[in-house]
mmCIF file of C-alpha atoms in Angstrom:
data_model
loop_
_atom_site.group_PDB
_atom_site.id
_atom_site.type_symbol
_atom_site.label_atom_id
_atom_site.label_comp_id
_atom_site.label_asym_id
_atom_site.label_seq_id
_atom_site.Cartn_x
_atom_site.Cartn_y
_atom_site.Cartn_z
ATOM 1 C CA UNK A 1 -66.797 63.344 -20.021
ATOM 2 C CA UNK A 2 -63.930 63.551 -21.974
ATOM 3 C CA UNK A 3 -61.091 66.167 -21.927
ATOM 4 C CA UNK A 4 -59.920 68.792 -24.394
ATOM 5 C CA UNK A 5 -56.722 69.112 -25.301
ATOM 6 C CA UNK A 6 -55.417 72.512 -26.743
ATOM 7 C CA UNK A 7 -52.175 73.003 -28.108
ATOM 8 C CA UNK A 8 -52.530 76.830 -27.528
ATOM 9 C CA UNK A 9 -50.875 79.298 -30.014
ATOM 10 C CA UNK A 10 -52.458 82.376 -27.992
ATOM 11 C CA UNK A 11 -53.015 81.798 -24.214
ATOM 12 C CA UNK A 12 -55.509 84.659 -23.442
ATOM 13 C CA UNK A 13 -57.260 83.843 -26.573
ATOM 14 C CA UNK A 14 -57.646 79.869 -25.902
ATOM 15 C CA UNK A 15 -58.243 80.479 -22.193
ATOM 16 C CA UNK A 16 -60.871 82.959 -22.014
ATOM 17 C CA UNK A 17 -62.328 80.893 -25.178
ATOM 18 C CA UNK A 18 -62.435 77.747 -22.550
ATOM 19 C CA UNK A 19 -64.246 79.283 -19.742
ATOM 20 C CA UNK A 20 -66.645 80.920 -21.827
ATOM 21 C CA UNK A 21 -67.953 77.697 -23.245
ATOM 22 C CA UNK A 22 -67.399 75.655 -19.485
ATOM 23 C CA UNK A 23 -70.430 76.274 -17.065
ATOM 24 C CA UNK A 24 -69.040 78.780 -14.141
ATOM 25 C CA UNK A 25 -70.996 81.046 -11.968
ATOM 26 C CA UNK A 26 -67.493 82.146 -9.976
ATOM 27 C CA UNK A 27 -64.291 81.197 -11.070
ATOM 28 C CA UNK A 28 -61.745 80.392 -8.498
ATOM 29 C CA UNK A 29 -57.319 80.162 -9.868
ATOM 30 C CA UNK A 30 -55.335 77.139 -8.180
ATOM 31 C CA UNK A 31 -51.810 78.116 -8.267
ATOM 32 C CA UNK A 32 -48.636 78.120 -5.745
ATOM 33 C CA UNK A 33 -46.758 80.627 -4.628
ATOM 34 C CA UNK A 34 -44.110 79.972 -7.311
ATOM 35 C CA UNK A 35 -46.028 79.625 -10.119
ATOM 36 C CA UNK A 36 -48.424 82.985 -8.593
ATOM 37 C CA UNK A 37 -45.007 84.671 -8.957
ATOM 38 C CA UNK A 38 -43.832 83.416 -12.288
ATOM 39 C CA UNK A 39 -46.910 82.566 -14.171
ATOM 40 C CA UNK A 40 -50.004 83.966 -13.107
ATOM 41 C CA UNK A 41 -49.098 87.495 -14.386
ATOM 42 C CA UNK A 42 -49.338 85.746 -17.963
ATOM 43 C CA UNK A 43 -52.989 85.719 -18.002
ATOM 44 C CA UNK A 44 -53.858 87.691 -14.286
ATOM 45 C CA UNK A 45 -55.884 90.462 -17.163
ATOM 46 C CA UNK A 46 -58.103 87.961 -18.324
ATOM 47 C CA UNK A 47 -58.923 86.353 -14.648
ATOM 48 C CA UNK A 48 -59.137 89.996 -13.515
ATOM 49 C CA UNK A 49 -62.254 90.466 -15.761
ATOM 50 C CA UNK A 50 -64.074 87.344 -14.482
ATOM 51 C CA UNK A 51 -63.733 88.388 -10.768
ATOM 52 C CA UNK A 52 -61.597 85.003 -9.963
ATOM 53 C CA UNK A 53 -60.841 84.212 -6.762
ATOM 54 C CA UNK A 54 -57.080 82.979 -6.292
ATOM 55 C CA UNK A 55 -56.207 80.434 -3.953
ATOM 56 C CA UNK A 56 -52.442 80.270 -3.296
ATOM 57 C CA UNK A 57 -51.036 76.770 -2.129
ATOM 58 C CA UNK A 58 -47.198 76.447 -0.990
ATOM 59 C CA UNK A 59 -45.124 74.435 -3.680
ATOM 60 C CA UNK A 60 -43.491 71.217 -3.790
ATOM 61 C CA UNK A 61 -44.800 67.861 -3.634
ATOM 62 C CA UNK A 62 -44.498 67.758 0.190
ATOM 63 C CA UNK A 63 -47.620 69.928 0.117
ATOM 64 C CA UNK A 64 -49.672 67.554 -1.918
ATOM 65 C CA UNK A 65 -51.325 66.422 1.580
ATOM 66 C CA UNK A 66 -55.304 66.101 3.029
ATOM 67 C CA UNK A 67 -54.130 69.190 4.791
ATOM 68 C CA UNK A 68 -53.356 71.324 1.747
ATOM 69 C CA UNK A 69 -56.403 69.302 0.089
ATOM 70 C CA UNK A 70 -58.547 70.675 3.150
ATOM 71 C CA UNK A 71 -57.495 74.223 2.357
ATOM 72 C CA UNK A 72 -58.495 74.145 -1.098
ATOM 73 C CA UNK A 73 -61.944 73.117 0.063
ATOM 74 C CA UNK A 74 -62.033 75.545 2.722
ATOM 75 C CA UNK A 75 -61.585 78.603 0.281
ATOM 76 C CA UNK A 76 -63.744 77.450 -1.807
ATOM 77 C CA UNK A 77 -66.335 77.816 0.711
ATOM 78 C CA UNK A 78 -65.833 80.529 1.758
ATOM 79 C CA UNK A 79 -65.241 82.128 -1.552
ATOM 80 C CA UNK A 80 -69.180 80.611 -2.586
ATOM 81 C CA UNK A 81 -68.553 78.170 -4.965
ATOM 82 C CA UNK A 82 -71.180 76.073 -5.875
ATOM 83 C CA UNK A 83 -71.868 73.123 -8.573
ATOM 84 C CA UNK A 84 -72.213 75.349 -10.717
ATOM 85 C CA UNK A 85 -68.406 77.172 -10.083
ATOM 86 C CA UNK A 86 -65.218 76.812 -12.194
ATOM 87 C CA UNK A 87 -61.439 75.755 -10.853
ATOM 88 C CA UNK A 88 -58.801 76.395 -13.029
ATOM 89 C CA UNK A 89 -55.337 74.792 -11.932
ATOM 90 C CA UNK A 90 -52.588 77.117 -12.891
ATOM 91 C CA UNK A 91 -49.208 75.088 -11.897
ATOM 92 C CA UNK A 92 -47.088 72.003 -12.106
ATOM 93 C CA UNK A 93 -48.568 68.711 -11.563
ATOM 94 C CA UNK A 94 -48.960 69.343 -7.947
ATOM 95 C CA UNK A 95 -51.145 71.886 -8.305
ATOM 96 C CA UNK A 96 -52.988 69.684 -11.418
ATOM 97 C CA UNK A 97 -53.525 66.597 -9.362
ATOM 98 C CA UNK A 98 -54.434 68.187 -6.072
ATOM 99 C CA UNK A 99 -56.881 70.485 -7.969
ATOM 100 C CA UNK A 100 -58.499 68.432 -9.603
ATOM 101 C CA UNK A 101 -58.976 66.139 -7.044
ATOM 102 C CA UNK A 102 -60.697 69.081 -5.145
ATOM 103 C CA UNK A 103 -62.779 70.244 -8.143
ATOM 104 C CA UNK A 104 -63.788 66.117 -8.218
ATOM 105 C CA UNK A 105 -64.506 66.315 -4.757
ATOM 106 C CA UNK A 106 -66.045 69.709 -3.789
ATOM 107 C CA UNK A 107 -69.912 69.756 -3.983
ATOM 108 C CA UNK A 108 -69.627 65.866 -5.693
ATOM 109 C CA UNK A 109 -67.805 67.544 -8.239
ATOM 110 C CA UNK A 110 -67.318 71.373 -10.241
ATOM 111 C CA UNK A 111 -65.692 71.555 -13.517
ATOM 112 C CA UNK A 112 -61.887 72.323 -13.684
ATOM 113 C CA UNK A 113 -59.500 73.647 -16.593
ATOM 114 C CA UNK A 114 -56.026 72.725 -16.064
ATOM 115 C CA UNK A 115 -53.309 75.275 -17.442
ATOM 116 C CA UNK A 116 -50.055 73.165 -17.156
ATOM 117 C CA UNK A 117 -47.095 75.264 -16.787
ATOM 118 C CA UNK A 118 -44.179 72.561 -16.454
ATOM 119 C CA UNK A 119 -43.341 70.241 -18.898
ATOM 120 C CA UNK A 120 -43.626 67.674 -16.917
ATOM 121 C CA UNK A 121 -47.721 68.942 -16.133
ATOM 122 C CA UNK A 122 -47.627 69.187 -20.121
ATOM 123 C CA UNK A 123 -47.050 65.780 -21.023
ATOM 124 C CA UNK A 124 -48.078 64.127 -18.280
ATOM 125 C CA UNK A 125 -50.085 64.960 -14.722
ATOM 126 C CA UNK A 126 -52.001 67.624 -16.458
ATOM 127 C CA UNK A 127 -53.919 64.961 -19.068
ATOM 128 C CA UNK A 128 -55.293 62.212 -18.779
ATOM 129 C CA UNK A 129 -57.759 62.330 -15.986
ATOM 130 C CA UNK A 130 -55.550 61.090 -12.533
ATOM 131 C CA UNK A 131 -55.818 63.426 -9.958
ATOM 132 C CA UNK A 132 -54.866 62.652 -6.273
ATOM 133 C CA UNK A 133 -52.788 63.500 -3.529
ATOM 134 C CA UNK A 134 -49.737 61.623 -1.553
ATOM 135 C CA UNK A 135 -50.447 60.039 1.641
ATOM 136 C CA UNK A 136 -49.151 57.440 4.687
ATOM 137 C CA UNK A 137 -45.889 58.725 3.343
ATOM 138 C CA UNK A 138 -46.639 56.945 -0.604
ATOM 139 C CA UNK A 139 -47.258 59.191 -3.599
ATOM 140 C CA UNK A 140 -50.889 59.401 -5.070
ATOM 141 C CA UNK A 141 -52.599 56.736 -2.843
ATOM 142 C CA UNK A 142 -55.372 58.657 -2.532
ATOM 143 C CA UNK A 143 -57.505 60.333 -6.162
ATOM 144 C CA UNK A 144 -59.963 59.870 -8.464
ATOM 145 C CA UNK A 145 -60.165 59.799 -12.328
ATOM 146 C CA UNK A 146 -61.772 63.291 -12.790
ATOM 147 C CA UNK A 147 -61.351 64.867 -16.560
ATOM 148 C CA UNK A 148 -60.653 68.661 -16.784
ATOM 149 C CA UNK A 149 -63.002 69.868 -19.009
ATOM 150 C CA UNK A 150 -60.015 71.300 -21.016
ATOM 151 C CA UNK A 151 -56.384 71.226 -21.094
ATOM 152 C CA UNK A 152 -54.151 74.039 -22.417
ATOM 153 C CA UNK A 153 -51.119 73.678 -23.110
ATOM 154 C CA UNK A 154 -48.901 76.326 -24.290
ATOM 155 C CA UNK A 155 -45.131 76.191 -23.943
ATOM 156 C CA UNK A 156 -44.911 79.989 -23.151
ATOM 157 C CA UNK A 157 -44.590 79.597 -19.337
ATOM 158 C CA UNK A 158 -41.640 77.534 -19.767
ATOM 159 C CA UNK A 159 -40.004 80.193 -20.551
ATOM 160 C CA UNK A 160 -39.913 80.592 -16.318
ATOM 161 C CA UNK A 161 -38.318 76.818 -15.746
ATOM 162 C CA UNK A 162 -35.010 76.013 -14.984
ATOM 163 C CA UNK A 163 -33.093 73.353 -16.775
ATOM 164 C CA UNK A 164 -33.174 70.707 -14.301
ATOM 165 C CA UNK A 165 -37.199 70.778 -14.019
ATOM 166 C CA UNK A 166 -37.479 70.641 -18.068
ATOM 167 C CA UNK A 167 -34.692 67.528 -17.617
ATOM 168 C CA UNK A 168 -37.282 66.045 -15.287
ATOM 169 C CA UNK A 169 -40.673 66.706 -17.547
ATOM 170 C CA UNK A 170 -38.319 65.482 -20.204
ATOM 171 C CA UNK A 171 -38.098 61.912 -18.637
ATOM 172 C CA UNK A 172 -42.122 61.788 -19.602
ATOM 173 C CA UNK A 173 -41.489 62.057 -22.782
ATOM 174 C CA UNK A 174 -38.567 59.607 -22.885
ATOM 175 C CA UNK A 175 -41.095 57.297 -21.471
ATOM 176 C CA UNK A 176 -43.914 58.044 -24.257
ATOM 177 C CA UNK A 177 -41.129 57.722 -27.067
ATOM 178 C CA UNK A 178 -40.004 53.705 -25.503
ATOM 179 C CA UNK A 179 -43.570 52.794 -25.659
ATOM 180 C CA UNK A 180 -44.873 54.303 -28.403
ATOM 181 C CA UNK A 181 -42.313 53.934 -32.001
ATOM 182 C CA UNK A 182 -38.321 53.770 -32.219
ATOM 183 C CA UNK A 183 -38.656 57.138 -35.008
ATOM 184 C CA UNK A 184 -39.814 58.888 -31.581
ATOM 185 C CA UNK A 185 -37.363 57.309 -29.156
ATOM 186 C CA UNK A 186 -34.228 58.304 -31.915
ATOM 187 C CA UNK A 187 -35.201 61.864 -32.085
ATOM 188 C CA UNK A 188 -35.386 62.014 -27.971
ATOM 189 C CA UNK A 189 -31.954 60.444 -27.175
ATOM 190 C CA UNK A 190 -30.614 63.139 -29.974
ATOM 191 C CA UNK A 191 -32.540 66.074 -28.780
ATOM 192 C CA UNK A 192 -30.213 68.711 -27.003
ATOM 193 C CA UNK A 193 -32.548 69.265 -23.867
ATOM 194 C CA UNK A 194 -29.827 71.140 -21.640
ATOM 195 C CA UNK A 195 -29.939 73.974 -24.571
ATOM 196 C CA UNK A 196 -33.209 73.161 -26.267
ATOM 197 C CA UNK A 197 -34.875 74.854 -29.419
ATOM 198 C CA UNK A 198 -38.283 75.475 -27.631
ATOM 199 C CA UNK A 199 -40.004 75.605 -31.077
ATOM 200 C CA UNK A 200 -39.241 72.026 -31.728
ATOM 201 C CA UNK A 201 -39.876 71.064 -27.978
ATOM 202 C CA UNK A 202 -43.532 72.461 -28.430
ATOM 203 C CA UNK A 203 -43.951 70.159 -31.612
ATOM 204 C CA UNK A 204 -42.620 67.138 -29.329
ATOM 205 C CA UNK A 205 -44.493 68.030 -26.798
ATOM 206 C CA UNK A 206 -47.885 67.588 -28.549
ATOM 207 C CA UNK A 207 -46.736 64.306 -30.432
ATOM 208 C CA UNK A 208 -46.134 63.411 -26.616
ATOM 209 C CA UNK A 209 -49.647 64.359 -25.486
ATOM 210 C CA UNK A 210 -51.094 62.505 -28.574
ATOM 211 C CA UNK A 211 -49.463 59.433 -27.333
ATOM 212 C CA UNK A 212 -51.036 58.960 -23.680
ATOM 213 C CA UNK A 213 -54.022 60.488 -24.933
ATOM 214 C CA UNK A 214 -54.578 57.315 -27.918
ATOM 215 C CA UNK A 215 -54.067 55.067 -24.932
ATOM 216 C CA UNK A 216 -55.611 56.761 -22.224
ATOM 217 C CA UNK A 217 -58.754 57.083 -24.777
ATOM 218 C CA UNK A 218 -58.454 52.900 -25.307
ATOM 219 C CA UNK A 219 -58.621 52.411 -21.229
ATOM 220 C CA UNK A 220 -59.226 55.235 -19.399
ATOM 221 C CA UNK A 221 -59.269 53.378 -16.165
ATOM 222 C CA UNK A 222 -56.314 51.293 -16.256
ATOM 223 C CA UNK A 223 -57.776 47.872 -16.851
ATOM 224 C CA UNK A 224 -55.492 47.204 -19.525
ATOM 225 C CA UNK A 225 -53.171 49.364 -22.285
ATOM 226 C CA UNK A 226 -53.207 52.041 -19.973
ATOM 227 C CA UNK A 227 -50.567 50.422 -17.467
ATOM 228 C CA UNK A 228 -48.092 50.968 -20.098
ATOM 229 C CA UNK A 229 -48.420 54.618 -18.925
ATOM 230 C CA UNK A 230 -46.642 53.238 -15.470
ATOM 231 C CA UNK A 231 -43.224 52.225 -17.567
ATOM 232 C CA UNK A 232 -40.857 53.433 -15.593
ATOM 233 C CA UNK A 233 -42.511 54.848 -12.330
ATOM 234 C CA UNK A 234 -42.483 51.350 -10.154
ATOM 235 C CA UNK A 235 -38.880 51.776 -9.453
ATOM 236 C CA UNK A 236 -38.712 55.597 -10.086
ATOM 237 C CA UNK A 237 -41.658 55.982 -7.603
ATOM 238 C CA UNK A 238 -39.948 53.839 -5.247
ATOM 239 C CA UNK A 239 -36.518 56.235 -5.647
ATOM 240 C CA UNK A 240 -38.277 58.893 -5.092
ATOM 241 C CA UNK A 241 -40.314 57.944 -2.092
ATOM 242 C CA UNK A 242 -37.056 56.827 -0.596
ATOM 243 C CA UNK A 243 -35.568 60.221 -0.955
ATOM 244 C CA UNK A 244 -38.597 61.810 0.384
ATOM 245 C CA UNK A 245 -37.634 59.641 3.772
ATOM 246 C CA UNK A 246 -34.046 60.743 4.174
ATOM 247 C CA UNK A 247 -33.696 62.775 7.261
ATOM 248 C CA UNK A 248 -30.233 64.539 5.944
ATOM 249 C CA UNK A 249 -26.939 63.801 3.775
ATOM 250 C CA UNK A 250 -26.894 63.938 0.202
ATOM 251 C CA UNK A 251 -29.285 61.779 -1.272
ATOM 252 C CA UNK A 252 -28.959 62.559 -4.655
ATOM 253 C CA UNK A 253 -25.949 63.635 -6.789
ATOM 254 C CA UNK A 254 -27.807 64.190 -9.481
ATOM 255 C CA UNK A 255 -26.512 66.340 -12.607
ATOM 256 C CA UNK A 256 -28.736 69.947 -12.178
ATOM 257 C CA UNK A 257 -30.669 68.749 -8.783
ATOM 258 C CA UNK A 258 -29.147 71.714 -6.396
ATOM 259 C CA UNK A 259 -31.193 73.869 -9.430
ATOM 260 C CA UNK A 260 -33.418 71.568 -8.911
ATOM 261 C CA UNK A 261 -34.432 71.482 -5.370
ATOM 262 C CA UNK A 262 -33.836 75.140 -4.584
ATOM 263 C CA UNK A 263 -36.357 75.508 -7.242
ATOM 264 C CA UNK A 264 -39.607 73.340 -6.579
ATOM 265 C CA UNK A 265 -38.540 70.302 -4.536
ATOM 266 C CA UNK A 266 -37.341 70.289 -0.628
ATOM 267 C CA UNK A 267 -33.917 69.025 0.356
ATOM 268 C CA UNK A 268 -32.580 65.853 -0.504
ATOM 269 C CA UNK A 269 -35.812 64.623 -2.859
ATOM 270 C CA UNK A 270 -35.296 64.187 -6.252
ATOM 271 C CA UNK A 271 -37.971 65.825 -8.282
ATOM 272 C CA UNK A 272 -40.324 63.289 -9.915
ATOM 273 C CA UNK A 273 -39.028 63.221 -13.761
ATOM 274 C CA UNK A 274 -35.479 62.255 -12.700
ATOM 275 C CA UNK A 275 -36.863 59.130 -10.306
ATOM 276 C CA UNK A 276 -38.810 58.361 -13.473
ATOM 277 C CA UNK A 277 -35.779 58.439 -15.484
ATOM 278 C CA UNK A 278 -33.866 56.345 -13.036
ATOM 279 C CA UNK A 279 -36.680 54.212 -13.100
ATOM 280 C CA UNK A 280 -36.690 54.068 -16.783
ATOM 281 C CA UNK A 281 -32.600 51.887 -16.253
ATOM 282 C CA UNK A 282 -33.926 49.438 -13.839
ATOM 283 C CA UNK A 283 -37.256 49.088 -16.015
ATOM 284 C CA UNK A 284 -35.237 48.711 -19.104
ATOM 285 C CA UNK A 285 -32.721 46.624 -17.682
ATOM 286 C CA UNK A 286 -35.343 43.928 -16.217
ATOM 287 C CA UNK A 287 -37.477 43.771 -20.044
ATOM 288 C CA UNK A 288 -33.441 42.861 -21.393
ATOM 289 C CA UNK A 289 -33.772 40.182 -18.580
ATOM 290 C CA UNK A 290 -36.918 38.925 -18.880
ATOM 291 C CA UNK A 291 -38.831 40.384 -22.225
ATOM 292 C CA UNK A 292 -35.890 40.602 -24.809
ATOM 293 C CA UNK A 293 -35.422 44.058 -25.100
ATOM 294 C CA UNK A 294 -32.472 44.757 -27.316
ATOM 295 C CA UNK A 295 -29.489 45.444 -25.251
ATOM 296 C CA UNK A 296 -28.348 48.081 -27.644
ATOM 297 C CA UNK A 297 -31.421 50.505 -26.948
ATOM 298 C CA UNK A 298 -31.098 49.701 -23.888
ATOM 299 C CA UNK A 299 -27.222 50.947 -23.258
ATOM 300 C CA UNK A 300 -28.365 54.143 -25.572
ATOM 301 C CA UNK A 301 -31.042 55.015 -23.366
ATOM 302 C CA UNK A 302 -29.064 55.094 -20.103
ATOM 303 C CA UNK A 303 -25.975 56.541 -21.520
ATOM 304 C CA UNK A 304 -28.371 59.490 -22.868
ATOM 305 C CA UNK A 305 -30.176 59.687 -18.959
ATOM 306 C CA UNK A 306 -26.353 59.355 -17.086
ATOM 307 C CA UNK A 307 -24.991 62.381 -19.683
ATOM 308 C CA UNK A 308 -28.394 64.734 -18.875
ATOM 309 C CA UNK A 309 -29.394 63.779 -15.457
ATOM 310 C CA UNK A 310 -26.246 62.305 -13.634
ATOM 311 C CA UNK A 311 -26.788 59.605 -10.781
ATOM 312 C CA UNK A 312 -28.289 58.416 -8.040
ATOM 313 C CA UNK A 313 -27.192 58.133 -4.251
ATOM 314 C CA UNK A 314 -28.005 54.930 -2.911
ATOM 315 C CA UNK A 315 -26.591 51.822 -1.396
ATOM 316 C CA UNK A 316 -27.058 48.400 -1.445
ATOM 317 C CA UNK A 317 -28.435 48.487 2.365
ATOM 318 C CA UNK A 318 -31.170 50.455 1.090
ATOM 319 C CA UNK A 319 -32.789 48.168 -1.080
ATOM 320 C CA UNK A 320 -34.872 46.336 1.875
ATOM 321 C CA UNK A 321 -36.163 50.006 2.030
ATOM 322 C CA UNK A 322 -36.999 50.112 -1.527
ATOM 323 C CA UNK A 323 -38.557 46.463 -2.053
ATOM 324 C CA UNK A 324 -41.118 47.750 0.362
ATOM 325 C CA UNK A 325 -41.748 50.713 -1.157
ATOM 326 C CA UNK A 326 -42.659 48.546 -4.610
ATOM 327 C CA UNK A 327 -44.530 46.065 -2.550
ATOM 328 C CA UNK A 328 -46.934 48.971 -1.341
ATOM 329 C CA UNK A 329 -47.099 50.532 -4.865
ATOM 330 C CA UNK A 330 -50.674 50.313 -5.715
ATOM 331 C CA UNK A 331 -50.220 49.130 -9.184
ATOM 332 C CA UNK A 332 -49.964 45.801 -7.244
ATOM 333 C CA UNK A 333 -52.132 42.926 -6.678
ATOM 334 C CA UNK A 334 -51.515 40.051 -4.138
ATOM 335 C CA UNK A 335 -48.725 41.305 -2.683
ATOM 336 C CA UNK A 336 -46.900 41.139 -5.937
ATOM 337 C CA UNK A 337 -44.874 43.739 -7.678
ATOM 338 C CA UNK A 338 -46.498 44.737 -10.946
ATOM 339 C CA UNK A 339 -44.352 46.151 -13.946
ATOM 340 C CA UNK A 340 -44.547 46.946 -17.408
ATOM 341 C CA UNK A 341 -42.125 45.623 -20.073
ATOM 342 C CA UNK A 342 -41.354 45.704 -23.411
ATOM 343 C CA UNK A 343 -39.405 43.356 -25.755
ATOM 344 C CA UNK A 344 -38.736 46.527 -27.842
ATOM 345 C CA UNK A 345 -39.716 49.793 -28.499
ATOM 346 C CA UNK A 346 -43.579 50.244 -28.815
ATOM 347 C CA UNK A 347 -43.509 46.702 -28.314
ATOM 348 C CA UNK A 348 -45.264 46.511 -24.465
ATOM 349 C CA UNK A 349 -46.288 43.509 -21.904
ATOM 350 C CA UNK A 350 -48.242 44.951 -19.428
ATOM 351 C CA UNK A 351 -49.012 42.776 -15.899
ATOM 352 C CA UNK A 352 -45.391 41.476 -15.498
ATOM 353 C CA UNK A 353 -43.722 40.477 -12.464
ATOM 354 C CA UNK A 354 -40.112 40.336 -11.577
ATOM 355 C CA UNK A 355 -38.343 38.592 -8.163
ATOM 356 C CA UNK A 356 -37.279 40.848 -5.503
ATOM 357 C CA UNK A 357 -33.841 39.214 -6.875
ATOM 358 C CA UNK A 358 -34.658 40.533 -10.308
ATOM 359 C CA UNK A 359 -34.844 44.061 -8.810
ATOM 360 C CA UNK A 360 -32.118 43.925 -6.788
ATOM 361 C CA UNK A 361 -29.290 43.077 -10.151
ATOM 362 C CA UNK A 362 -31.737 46.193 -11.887
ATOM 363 C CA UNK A 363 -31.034 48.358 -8.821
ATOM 364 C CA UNK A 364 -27.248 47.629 -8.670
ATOM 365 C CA UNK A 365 -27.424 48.432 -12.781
ATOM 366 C CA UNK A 366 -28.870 51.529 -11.997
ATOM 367 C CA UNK A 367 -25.652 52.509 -9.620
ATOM 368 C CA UNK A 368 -23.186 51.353 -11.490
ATOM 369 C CA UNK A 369 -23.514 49.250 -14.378
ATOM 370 C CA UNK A 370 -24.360 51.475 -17.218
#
């Protein structure tokens, strides 16, 4: 089954247009308590007159656990649901990729709407069919590909974000722009995101979805084009895992993370956008290395990502740390790390390897060489 996209003018309109033609004896609301605070009041009228039951989850991505996973299921029990019931996920991509992994789960399966309301859920976790939750201390190594029936997207609730969490949805679309066409990338690394014009953000934002939807519609399993999708996230999931780990200190120095954390994201973590944009230097730095990738971009890109998101903490002591991090990514196969490259912009080579070496000089050009 394929998803719907809507680039939503009119939220109450475009949801209560979505349910009506999705099959739903009872509709249940996934949110968490920030978004219940900030966003749900947006549309709470139109769930009102279908009776929904609303199932509250705690935020951050700490909570995207079995246990949390178990309490969605739970309350959905007990609330009735049946095959025949409709989830809608109302929340960042926590509350995207847990819920749908319950709606994929519950009963063999119950159809789901997702109503992103970070950009980061926009462009990315909200679409494309992942769902999943983190476990054995790794991010998403447990899911399924599950399609919501639709998406809506509708830049209204970002009125509610903070800077630093439109920074880190930002770093998504970064990542669409490198893979996709250099007219893209040049209008991202000039685009003002620390005082953006939200107009033109919503017409980036759907050029954004278009882009991983034309490749998530060529491979919607990740045999193939899709792994271009992962630019980025090998090392940034690795950064981010490791500051997930750290008992105390200041992990992060990141420009906007205090925002940040006290926000959606528990001490010391960086939230997932700026790991991805971290990720984005070592990535770039290794296709310059190994692929060709014009040194030029490359310098452009990371001076744009050190003015908006600052730097990150780390030594050289902790690379043994994050080598095993990439070695358990699950992107890999023998025991080797996978990445995806490009000799230029748009221009990707998927199923590339690099030494532990190779990753070490990207790591050190992460801290300190750009």
């Amino acid at each position: 089954m394929q998803q719907r996209v809507i680039i939503s003018q009119d939220i109450e309109h475009d949801l209560a247009q979505a349910i009506a033609e999705t099959e739903h004896d009872r509709v249940f609301v996934l949110t968490d308590d920030i978004t219940q605070e900030c966003c749900l009041p947006k549309v709470a009228v139109l769930f009102a007159k279908h009776n929904a039951t609303i199932i509250t989850i705690r935020h951050d991505d700490t909570n995207k656990t079995l246990a949390t996973l178990a309490d969605v299921w739970t309350a959905l029990q007990r609330g009735g649901a049946t095959r025949h019931s409709l989830l809608v996920n109302l929340g960042g991509g926590m509350v995207t990729d847990l819920g749908g992994f319950a709606a994929a789960t519950f009963k063999r399966g119950i159809n789901f709407i997702n109503i992103p309301t970070t950009l980061l859920a926009m462009v990315d976790a909200a679409v494309g069919g992942k769902t999943g939750i983190n476990f054995g201390g790794l991010k998403n190594e447990v899911g399924a590909f599950a399609n919501a029936r639709y998406v809506i997207v509708n830049t209204c609730f970002l009125d509610t974000l903070d800077t630093a969490n439109l920074c880190s949805g930002y770093a998504e679309m970064l990542k669409h722009s490198l893979i996709s066409n250099a007219q893209m990338w040049a209008k991202h690394v000039n685009f003002d995101i620390l005082q953006p014009d939200l107009a033109e953000l919503q017409r980036m934002v759907a050029a954004s979805i278009a882009v991983k939807e034309h490749i998530v519609a060529d491979d919607p399993h990740e045999h193939g084009i899709r792994k271009a999708l992962n630019f980025g996230h090998t090392i940034g999931h690795a950064l981010e895992e490791f500051s997930m780990q750290q008992p105390g200190g200041a992990v992060v120095s990141a420009r906007l993370l205090p925002l940040a954390r006290a926000r959606t994201a528990p001490k010391n973590t960086l939230l997932h956008g700026y790991a991805v944009a971290f990720g984005l230097i070592g990535e770039l730095y290794i296709s310059a290395r190994k692929a060709g990738f014009p040194t030029a971009r490359l310098h452009q890109t990371a001076r744009f990502i050190r003015e908006n998101y600052g730097a990150v903490a780390f030594t050289c002591d902790d690379y043994p740390t994050m080598l095993n991090l990439m070695h358990h990514d699950k992107k890999n196969t023998s025991g080797t790390i996978n990445f995806t490259l490009l000799h230029d912009i748009g221009d990707i080579r998927i199923n590339q390897t690099a030494t532990d070496e190779e990753i070490r000089e990207a790591l050190d050009f992460i801290r300190e060489g750009y």
